Amino acid sequence: MNLKVGIVGLPNAGKSTLFNALLKKQVADAAPYPFCTIEPNVGIVPVPDPRLEALAGVVEETEGKKPPLVPAVVEFVDIAGLVKGASEGQGLGNKFLAHIREVHLLINVLRFFEDPSVVHVAGDINPVQDKETIETELILADLQTLTKQAEPRGVTDRKIQERWQVIKKLLDSLNSGKPARIVVTDPEEREAIRDVNLLTMKPVLYVLNVSEKQLAKGGVSDGKERSMLIEVSDQVRHDTIVVSAKTEYELASLSEEEQTQYLKELGLSEPALNRLIRKAYEMLGLVSFLTCGVKESRAWTIAKGTKAPQAAGVIHTDFEKKFIKADVVDFDTFVAAPGWVKSRDAGKVRSEGKDYELQDGDVVEFKIGT
C-alpha cells in the first residue's frame, strides 16, 4: 500500500529539518530564510516495528538462519512553505497546493522554538496564528474548487443530486471556517465527493516543533508558550505530537548506544519520530500483518477491516485470486511457542477463510491454489 504523507507549514517552521531527521540524512535544504524548498523532496521511511526483530529471532532459533528485516514504509514529502495568500498564488502557493492534493495525510509543523537567526515570516512566534493561516488557505482553495462545480439542474439521477447536497453543505461549512473533514463524516457522503479531492478533507497531524531547551522542560515553558500549547491542543484534540526537529536530526547521526544515552538525558524512551510515524499510521486507519521465514521477516500495510484474500493480494495480486485460506496466529503466541511448528502443536494456529479480517500483529501464512 503506497502511503504518502506531506509535511507542511509556514516557511522556517522546521519542515525540512524534520524531513531530514526522518530520512536520517541531509536531503532537503534547511536554511534560515523562506522558500529554501521549492520542489518537494521525497523520501521513503521505514515504520519502526520491534516485532520484526523478534520474528527474525524465532526463525534463527528454529531454522538456524536469521532473515533480513523488511519493515512497512511511508513516503514522506517535504512541501514548500505556505504563506498567507497561497490560495491566490502568493509565495509558492499554486505549487504548494498542487503537491498537497497528492498525499493521504498532512503533517502540519507549527513553530514553537525561538531562534533570532531563523526568520519567522509573520514576525512573532505564534503557532496558533500559524495554524489558522494554513487552515484558512486550504479552506479558501477548497472553496475555489467547489464553486466551480455546476448545479445539476434538471438531472434526475439520485446519486448526482445527493452529491450536490453534500457540496452545498460543504460550501456553507467552509464559508464559516470549518474544514471538510469535520463536516462530512458519513462514508457514503465522503465517497460522493471523493473525485473533488478536497484539501481540508485530508487528516492532519500537528507537530509542535520545540527547541531542545523546551523539550527538556517537558514541551514548553510556563506562561505564553504554555497557553499557546493548550490552545492548539484544545483545537485539534489528540492529533498533536511534540517534537524537537533539530534534536531529532542530531539523534539520527548518532550510534544506537549514543542515541540511548542522549534520549535518557532528555528523559525520553525513544525518538519522537517513532511516535510520529506510528501516529500517522494510526490516523490513516492502517495496521500491519506479519510474515516470516528464512527469506525475510516482513510487515505488510493494510487498512483496518481488510479481509484475508485482499491482504494476500498485497503480497501478490495472484494470491487474492487463488486464495484458499490463511493460517493465523497472534504475534505474542508465535514468539512464545516459538515458531509455526510449535504453535501448531499447541493448537494455537487458526485456519481462517475469506471473511476473516486481519488484525494488527497477525502472523500469517496464506494457502494459495494453483
XYZ file of C-alpha atoms in Angstrom, residues 4-23 25-31 35-45 74-82 92 95-96 99-100 102-103 105-107 109:
58
model
C 2.169 9.247 1.209
C 2.458 11.876 3.959
C 3.023 15.566 3.206
C 4.989 17.796 5.608
C 3.560 21.322 5.500
C 3.810 24.544 7.456
C 4.845 28.155 7.179
C 8.372 28.858 5.903
C 11.076 28.236 8.534
C 8.794 26.171 10.774
C 11.295 23.289 10.657
C 9.729 21.155 7.906
C 12.961 20.341 6.098
C 14.849 19.659 9.339
C 12.101 17.217 10.334
C 12.216 15.609 6.875
C 15.997 15.176 7.071
C 15.661 13.656 10.541
C 13.094 11.164 9.251
C 15.436 10.104 6.456
C 20.449 12.217 6.282
C 20.700 15.642 4.677
C 18.316 15.617 1.709
C 16.331 18.827 1.950
C 17.847 22.291 2.291
C 17.227 23.698 5.777
C 18.119 27.388 5.627
C 11.370 29.252 0.400
C 14.648 27.322 0.535
C 12.458 24.368 -0.506
C 10.816 24.899 -3.906
C 10.288 21.487 -5.436
C 9.179 18.871 -2.901
C 11.737 16.456 -1.512
C 10.555 12.849 -1.325
C 11.892 10.049 0.846
C 10.910 6.534 1.929
C 10.968 5.949 5.686
C 5.869 5.517 4.497
C 6.646 8.007 1.744
C 7.260 11.487 3.167
C 7.087 14.623 1.040
C 8.681 17.892 2.199
C 6.455 20.551 0.604
C 7.369 24.208 0.056
C 6.323 26.592 2.838
C 2.926 28.237 2.646
C 4.745 29.276 -3.953
C 2.770 24.562 -6.376
C 2.204 24.030 -2.673
C 1.538 18.895 -4.088
C -0.838 18.628 -1.109
C -1.254 14.060 -3.914
C -0.837 12.998 -0.256
C -2.226 12.766 5.335
C -0.729 16.128 6.267
C 1.810 16.790 8.983
C 4.652 21.693 11.533
